[in-house]
Coordinates of N, CA and C in Angstrom, one line a residue:
Chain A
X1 N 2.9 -9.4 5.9 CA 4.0 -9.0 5.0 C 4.0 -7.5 4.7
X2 N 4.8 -7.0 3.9 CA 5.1 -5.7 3.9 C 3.5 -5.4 3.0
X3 N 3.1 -3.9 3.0 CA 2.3 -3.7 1.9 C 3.0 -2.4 1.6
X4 N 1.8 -2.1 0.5 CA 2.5 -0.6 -0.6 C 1.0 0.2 -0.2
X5 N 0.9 1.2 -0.1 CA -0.9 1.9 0.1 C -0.9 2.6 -1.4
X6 N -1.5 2.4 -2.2 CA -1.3 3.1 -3.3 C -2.9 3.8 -3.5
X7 N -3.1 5.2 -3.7 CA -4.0 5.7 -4.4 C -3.5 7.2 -5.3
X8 N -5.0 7.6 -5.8 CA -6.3 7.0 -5.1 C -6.6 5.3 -6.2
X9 N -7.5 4.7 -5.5 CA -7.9 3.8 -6.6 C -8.1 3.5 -8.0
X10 N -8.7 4.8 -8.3 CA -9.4 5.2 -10.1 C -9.2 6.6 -9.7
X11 N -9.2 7.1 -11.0 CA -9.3 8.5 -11.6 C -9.8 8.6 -12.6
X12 N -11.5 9.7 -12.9 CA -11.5 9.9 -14.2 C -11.5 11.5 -14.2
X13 N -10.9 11.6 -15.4 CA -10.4 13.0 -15.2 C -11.0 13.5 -16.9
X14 N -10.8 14.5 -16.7 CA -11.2 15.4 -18.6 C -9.5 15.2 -19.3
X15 N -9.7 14.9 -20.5 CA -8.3 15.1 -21.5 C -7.8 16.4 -21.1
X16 N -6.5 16.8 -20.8 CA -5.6 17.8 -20.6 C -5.5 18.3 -19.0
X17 N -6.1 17.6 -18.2 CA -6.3 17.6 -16.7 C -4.6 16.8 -16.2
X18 N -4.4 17.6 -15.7 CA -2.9 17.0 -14.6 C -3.3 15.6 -13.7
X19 N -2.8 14.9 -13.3 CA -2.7 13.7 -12.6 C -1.8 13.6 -11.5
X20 N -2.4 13.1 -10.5 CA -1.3 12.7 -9.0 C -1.8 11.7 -8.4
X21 N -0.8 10.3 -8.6 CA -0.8 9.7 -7.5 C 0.0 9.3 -6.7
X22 N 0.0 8.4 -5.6 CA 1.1 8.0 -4.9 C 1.2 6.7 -3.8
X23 N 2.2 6.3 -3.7 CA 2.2 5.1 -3.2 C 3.1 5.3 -1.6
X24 N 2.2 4.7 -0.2 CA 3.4 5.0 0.6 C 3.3 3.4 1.4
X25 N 4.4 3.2 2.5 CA 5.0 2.3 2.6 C 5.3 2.2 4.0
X26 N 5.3 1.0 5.2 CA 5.3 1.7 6.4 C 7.1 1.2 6.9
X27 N 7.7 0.6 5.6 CA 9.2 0.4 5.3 C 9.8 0.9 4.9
X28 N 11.4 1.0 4.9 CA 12.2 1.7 4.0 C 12.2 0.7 2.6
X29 N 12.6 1.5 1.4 CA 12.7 0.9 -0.1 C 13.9 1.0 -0.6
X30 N 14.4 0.3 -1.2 CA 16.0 1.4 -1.7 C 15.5 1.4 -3.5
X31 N 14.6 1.1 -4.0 CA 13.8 1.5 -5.2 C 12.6 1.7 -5.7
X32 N 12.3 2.4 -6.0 CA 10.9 2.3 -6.3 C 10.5 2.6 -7.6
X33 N 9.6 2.0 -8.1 CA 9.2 1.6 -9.7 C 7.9 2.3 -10.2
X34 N 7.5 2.9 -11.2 CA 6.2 2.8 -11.8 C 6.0 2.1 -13.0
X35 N 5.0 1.4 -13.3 CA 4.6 0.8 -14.3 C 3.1 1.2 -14.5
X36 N 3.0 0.9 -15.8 CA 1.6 1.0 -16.6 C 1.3 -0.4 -17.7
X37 N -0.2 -0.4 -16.8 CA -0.5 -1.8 -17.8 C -1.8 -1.6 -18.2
X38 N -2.1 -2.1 -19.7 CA -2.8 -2.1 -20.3 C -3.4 -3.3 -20.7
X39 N -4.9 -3.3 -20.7 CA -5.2 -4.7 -21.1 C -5.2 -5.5 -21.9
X40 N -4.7 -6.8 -21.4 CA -4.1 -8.2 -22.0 C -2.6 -7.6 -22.2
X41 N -2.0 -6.6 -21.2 CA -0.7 -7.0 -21.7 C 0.1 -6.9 -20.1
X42 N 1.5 -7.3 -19.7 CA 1.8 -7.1 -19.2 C 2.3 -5.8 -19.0
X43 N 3.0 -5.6 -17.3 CA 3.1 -4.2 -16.8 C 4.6 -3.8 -17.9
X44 N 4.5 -2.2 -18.1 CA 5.6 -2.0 -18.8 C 6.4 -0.6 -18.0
X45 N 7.3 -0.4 -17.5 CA 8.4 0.6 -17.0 C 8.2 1.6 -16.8
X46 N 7.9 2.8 -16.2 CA 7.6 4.2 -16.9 C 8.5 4.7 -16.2
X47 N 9.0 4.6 -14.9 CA 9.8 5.2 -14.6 C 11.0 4.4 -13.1
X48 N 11.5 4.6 -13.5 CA 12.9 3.6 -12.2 C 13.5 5.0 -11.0
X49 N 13.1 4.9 -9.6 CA 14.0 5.5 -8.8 C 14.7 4.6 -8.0
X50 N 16.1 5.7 -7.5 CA 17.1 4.1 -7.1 C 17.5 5.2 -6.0
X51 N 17.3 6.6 -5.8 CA 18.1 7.3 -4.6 C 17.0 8.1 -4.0
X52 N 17.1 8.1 -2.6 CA 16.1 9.4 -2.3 C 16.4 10.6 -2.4
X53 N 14.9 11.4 -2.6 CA 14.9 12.4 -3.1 C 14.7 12.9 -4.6
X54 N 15.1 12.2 -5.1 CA 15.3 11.5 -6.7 C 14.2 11.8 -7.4
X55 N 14.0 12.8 -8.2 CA 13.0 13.6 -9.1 C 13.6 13.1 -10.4
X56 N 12.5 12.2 -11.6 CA 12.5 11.9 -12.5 C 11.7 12.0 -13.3
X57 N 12.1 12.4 -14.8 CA 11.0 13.0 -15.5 C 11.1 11.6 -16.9
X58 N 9.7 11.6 -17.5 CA 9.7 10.9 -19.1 C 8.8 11.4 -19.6
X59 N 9.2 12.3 -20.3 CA 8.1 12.9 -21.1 C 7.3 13.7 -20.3
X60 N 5.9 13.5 -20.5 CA 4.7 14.1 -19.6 C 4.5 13.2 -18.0
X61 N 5.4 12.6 -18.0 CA 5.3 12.0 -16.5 C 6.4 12.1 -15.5
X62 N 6.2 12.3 -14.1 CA 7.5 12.7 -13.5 C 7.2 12.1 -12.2
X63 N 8.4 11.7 -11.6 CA 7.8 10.9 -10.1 C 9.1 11.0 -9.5
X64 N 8.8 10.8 -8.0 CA 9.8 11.1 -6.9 C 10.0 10.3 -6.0
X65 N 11.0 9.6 -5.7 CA 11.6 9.2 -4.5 C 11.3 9.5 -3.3
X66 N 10.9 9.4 -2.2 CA 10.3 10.2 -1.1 C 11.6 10.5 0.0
X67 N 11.7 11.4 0.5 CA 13.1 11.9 1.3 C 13.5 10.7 2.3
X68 N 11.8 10.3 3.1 CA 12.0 9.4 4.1 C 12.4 7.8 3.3
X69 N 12.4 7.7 1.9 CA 12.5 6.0 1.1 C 11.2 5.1 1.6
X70 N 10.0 6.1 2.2 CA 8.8 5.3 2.4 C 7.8 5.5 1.4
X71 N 7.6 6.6 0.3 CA 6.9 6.8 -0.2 C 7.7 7.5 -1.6
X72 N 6.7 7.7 -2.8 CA 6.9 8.0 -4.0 C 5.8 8.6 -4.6
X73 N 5.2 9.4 -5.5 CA 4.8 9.9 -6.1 C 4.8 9.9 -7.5
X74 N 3.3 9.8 -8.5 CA 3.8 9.9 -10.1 C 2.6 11.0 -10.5
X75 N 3.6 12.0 -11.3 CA 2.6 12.8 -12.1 C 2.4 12.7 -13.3
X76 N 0.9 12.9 -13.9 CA 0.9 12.8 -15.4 C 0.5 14.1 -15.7
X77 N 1.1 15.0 -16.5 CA 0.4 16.5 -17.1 C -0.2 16.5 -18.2
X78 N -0.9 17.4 -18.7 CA -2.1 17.0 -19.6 C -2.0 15.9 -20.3
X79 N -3.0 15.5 -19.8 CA -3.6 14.2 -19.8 C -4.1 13.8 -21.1
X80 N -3.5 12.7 -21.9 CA -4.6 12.6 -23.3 C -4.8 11.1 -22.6
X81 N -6.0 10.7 -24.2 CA -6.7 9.6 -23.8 C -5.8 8.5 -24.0
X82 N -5.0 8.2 -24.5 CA -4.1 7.1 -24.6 C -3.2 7.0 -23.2
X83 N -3.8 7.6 -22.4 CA -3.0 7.5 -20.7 C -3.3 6.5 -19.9
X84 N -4.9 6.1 -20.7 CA -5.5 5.6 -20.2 C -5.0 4.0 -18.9
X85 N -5.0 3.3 -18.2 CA -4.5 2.4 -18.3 C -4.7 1.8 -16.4
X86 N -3.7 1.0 -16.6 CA -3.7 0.7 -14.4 C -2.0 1.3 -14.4
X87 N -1.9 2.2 -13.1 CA -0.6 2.1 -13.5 C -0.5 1.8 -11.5
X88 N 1.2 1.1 -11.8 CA 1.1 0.2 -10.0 C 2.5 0.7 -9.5
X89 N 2.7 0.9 -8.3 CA 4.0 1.6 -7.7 C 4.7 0.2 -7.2
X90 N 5.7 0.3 -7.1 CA 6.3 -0.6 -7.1 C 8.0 -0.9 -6.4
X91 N 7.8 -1.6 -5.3 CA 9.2 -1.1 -4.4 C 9.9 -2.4 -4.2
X92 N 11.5 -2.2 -3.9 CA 12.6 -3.4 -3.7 C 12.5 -2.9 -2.3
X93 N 11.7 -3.4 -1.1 CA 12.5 -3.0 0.3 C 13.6 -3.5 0.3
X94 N 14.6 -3.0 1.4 CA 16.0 -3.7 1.7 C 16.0 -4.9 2.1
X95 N 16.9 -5.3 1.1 CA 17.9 -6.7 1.9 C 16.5 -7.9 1.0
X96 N 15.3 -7.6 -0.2 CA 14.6 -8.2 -0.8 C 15.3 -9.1 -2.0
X97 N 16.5 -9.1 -2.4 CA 17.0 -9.9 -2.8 C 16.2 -9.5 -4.5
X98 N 16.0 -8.1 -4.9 CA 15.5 -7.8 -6.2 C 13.8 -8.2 -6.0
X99 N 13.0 -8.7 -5.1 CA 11.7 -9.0 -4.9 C 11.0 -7.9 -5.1
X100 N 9.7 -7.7 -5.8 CA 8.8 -6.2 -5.6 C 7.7 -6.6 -5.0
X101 N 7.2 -5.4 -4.3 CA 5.9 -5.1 -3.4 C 5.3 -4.3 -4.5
X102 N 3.9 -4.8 -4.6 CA 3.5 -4.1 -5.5 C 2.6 -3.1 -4.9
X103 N 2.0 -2.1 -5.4 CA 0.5 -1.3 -4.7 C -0.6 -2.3 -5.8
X104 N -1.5 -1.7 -5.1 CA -3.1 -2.5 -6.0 C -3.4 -1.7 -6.9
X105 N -2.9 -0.3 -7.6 CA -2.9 0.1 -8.8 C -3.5 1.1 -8.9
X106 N -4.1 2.1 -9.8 CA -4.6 3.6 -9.6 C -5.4 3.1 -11.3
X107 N -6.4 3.1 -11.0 CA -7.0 3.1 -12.7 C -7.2 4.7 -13.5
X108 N -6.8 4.5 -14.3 CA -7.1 6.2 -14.8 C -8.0 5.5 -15.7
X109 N -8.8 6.7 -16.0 CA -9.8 6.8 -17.4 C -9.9 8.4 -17.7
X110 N -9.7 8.6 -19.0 CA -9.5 9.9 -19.6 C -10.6 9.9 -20.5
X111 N -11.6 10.7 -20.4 CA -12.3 11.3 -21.2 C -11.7 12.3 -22.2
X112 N -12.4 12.3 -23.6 CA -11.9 13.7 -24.5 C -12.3 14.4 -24.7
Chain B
X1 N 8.5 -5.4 -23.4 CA 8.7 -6.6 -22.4 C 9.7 -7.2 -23.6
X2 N 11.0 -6.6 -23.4 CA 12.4 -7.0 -23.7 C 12.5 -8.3 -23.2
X3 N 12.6 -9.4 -23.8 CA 13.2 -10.6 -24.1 C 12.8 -11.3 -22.7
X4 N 11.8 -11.1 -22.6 CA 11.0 -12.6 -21.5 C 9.9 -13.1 -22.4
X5 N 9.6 -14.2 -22.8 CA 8.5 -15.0 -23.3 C 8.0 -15.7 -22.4
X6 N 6.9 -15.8 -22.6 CA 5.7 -16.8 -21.6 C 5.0 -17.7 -23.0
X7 N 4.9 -18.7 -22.1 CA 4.0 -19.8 -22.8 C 3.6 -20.6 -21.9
X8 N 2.5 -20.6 -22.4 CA 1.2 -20.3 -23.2 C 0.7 -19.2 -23.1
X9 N 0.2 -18.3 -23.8 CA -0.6 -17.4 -23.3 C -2.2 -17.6 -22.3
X10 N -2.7 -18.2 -23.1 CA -3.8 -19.0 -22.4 C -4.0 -20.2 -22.6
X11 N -4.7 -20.6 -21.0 CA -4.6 -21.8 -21.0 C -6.1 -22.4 -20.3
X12 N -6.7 -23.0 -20.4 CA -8.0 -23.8 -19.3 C -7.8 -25.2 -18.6
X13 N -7.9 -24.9 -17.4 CA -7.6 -26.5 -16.9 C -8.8 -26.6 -16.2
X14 N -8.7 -28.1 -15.9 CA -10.1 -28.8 -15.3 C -8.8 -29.1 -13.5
X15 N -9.8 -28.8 -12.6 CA -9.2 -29.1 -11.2 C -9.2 -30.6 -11.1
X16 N -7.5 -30.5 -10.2 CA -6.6 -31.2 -10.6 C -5.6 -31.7 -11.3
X17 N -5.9 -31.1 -12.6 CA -4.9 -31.1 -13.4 C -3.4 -30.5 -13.4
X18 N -2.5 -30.8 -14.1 CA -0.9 -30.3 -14.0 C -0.6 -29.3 -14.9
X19 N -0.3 -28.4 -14.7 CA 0.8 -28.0 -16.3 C 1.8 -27.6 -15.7
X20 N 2.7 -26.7 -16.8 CA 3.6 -25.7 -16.5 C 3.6 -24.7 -17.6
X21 N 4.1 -23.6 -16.9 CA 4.0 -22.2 -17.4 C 5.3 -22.2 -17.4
X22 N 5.8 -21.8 -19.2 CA 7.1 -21.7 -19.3 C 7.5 -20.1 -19.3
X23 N 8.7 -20.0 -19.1 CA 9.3 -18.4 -19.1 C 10.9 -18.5 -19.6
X24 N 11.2 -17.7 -20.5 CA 12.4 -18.2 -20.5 C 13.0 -16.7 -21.0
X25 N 14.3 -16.3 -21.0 CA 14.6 -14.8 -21.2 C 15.9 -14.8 -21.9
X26 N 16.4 -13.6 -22.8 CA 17.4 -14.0 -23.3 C 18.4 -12.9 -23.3
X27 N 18.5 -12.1 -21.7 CA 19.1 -11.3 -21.6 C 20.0 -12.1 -20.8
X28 N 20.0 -13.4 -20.4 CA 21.4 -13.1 -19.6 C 21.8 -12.9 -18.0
X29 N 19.9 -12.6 -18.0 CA 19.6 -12.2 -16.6 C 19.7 -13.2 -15.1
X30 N 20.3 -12.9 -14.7 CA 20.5 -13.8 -12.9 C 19.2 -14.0 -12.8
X31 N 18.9 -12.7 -12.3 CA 17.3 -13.0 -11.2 C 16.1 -12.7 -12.2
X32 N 15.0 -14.2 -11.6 CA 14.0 -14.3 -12.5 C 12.9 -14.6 -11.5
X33 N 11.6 -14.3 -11.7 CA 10.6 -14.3 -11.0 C 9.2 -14.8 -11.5
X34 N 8.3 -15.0 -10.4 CA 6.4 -15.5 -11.0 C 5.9 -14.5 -10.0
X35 N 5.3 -14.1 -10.9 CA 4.4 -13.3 -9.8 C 2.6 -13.6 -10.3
X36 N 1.9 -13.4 -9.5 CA 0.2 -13.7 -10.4 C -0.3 -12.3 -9.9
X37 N -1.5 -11.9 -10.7 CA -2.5 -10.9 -10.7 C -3.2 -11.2 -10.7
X38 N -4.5 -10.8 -9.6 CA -6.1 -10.9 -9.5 C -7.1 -9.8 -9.3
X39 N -7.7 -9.6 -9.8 CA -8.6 -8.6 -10.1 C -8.2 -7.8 -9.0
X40 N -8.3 -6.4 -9.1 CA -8.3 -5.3 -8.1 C -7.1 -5.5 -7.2
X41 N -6.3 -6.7 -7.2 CA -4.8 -6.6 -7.3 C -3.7 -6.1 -7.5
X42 N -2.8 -5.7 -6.9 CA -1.3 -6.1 -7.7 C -0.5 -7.1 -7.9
X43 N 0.3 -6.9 -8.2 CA 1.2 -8.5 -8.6 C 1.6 -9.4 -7.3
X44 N 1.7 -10.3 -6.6 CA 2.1 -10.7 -5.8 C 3.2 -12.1 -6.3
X45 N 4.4 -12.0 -5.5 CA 5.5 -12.8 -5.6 C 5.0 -14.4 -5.5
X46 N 5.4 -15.4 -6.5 CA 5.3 -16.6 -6.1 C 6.8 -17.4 -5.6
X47 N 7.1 -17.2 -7.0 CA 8.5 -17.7 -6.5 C 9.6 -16.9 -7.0
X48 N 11.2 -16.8 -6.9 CA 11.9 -16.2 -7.4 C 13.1 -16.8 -7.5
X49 N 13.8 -16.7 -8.4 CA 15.5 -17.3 -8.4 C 16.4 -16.3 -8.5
X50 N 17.6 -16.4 -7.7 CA 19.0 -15.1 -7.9 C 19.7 -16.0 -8.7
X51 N 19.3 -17.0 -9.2 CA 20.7 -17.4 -10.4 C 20.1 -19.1 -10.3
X52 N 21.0 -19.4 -11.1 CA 20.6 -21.0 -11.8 C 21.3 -22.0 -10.7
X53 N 20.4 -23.0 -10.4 CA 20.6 -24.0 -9.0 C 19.7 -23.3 -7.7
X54 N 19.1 -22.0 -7.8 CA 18.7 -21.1 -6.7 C 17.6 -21.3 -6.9
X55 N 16.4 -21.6 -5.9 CA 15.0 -20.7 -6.1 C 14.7 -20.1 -4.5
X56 N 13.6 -20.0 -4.2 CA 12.9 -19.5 -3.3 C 11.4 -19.6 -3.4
X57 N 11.1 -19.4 -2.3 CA 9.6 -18.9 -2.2 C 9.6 -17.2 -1.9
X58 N 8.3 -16.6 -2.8 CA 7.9 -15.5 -2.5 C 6.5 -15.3 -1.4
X59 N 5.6 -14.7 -1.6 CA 4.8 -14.0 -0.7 C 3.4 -15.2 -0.7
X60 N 3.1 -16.5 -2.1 CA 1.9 -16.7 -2.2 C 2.4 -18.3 -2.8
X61 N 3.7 -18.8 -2.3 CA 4.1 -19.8 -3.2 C 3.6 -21.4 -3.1
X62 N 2.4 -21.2 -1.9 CA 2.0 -22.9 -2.3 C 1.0 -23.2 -3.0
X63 N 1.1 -24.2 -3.6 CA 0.6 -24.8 -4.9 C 1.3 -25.0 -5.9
X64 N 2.9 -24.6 -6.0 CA 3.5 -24.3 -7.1 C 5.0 -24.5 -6.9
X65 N 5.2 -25.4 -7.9 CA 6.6 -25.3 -8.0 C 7.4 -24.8 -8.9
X66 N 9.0 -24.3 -8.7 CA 9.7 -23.9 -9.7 C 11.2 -24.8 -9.8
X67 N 11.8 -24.3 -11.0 CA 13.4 -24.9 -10.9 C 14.0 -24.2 -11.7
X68 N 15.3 -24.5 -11.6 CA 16.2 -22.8 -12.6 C 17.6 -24.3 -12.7
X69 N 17.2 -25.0 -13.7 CA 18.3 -25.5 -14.3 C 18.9 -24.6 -15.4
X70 N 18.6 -23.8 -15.9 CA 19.7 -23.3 -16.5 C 19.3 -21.2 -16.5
X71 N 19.9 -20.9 -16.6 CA 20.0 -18.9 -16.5 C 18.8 -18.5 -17.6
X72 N 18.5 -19.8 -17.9 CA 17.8 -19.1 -19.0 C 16.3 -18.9 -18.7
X73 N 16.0 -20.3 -18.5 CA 14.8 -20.9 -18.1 C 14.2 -21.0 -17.0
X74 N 12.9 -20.5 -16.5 CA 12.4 -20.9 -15.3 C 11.2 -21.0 -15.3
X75 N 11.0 -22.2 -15.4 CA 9.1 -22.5 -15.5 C 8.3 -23.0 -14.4
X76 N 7.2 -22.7 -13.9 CA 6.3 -22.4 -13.1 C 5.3 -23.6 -12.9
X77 N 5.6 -24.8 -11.9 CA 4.4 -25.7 -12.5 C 3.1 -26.2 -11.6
X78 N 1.9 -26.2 -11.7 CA 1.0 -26.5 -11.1 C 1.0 -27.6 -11.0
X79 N 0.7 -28.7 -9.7 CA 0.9 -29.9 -9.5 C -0.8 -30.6 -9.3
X80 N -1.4 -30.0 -8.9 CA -2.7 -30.1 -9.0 C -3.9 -28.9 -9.1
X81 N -4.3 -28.5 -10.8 CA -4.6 -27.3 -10.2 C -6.1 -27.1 -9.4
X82 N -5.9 -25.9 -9.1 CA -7.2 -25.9 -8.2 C -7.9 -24.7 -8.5
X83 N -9.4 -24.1 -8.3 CA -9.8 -22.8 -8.8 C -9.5 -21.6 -8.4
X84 N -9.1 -22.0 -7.4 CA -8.2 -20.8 -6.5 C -6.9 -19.8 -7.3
X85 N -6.7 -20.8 -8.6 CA -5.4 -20.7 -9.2 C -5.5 -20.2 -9.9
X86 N -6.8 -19.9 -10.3 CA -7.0 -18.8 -11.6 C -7.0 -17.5 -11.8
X87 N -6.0 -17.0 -12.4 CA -5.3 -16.0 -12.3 C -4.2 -15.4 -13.7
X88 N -3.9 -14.2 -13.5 CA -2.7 -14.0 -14.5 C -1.4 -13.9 -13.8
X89 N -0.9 -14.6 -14.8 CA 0.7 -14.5 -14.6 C 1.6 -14.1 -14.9
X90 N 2.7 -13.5 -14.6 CA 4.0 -12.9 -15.0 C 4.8 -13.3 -14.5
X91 N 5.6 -13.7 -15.7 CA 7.2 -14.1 -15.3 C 8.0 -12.8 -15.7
X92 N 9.0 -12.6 -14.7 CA 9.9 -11.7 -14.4 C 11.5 -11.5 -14.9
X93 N 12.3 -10.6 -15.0 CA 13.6 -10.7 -15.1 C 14.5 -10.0 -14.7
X94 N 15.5 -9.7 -14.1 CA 16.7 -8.7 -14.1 C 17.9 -8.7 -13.9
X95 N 18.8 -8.1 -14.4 CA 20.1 -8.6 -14.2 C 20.7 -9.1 -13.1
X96 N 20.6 -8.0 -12.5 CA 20.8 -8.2 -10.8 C 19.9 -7.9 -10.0
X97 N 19.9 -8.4 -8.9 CA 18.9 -7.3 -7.7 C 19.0 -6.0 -7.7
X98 N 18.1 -5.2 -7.5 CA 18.2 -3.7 -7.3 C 18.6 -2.9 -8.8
X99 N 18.1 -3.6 -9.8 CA 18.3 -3.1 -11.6 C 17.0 -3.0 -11.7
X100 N 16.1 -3.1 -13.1 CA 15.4 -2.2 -13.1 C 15.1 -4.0 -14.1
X101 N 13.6 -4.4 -13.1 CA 12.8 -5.9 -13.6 C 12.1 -5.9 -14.8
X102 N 12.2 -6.6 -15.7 CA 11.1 -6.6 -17.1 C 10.3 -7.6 -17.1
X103 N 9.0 -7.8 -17.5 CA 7.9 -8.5 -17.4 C 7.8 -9.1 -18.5
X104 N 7.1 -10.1 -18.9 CA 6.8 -11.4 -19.7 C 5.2 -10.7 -20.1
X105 N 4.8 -11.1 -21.2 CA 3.3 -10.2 -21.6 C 2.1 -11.0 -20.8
X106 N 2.5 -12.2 -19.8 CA 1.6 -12.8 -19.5 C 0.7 -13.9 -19.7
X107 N 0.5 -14.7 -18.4 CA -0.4 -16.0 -19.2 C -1.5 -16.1 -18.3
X108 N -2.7 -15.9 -19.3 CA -4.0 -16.3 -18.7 C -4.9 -17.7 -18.4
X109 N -4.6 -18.0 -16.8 CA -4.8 -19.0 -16.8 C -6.1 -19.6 -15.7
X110 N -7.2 -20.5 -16.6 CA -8.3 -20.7 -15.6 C -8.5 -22.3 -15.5
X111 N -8.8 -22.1 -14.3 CA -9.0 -23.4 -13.8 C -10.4 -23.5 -13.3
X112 N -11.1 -24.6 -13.7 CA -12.7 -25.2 -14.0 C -13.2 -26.1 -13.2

């Protein structure tokens, strides 16, 4: 079946350190998702793209649509400790009927 | 995680045992989904419905049945469980395909 490549795996980084990851795809997507989950809870929204090209910001995090709709990207800028978490890329390929592919998740851990 | 509930949150079963994992949402939403998590994981699709009378299978769906009698409800049920099945779960929701999905906080469930 389809997969998502998501890295890197983990990240531990110093408090106020920038963040990049990214998820790529050997399919077209017509959406692509980020979430962050924290333990014992479920995944929660951070950011929705729905067009390529598509540069979206929330706050200290910003992520992009990829030109070719195979890939996406999320950035975190200085980094505090409450960033801490899994966070998972997340794509509708075409004609999925609203179905998501997930990636296997990017663990951050932030030191202070 | 806007208006999807899971029940039970945790659960323990002895192999071969039955239950069901309920989900139920009160947005209104057509399409509703199971997905499970296992360690170093992402989510993977079990089943999914585009609306009430509908289901499908996703990416991981034997062992498990679902049913969507009504828009509201869609519960998840183990018919014999097995250890293979322990796992976490999320039930899913969104208006339509290609809208932006909300998660259920999750049900942790182990099979013995």
């Amino acid at each position: 079946g389809q997969q998502l490549n998501q890295s890197p795996q983990s990240m531990f980084i110093q408090e106020g350190e920038d963040v990049s990851m990214n998820c790529t795809s050997s399919s077209i997507f017509n959406t692509w998702l980020w979430y962050k989950q924290e333990p014992g809870e479920g995944p929660v929204l951070l950011i929705a793209l729905y067009k390529a090209g598509e540069l979206t910001s929330n706050g200290r995090l910003t992520a992009q649509f990829g030109i070719t709709r195979k890939d996406s990207f999320l950035n975190i800028s200085a980094s505090i400790p409450s960033d801490v978490g899994i966070y998972f890329c997340a794509g509708q390929p075409r004609g999925s009927q609203g179905n998501l592919i997930f990636g296997k998740g990017t663990k951050l851990s932030v030191k202070p | 995680n806007a208006g999807v509930t899971q029940t039970p949150k945790f659960q323990v079963l002895k192999t071969g045992q039955s239950m069901t994992l309920q989900c139920a949402q009160d947005m209104n939403h057509e399409y509703m989904s199971w997905y499970r998590q296992d360690p170093g994981m992402g989510l993977r699709l079990i089943h999914y419905s585009v609306g009430a009378g509908i289901t499908d299978q996703g990416e991981v769906p034997n062992g498990y049945n679902v049913s969507r009698s009504t828009t509201e409800d869609f519960p998840l049920r183990l018919l014999s469980a097995a250890p293979s099945q322990t796992s976490v779960y999320f039930c899913a929701s969104m208006p339509t395909p290609g809208n932006t999905i909300y998660f259920g906080e999750g049900s942790w469930l182990t099979v013995v």
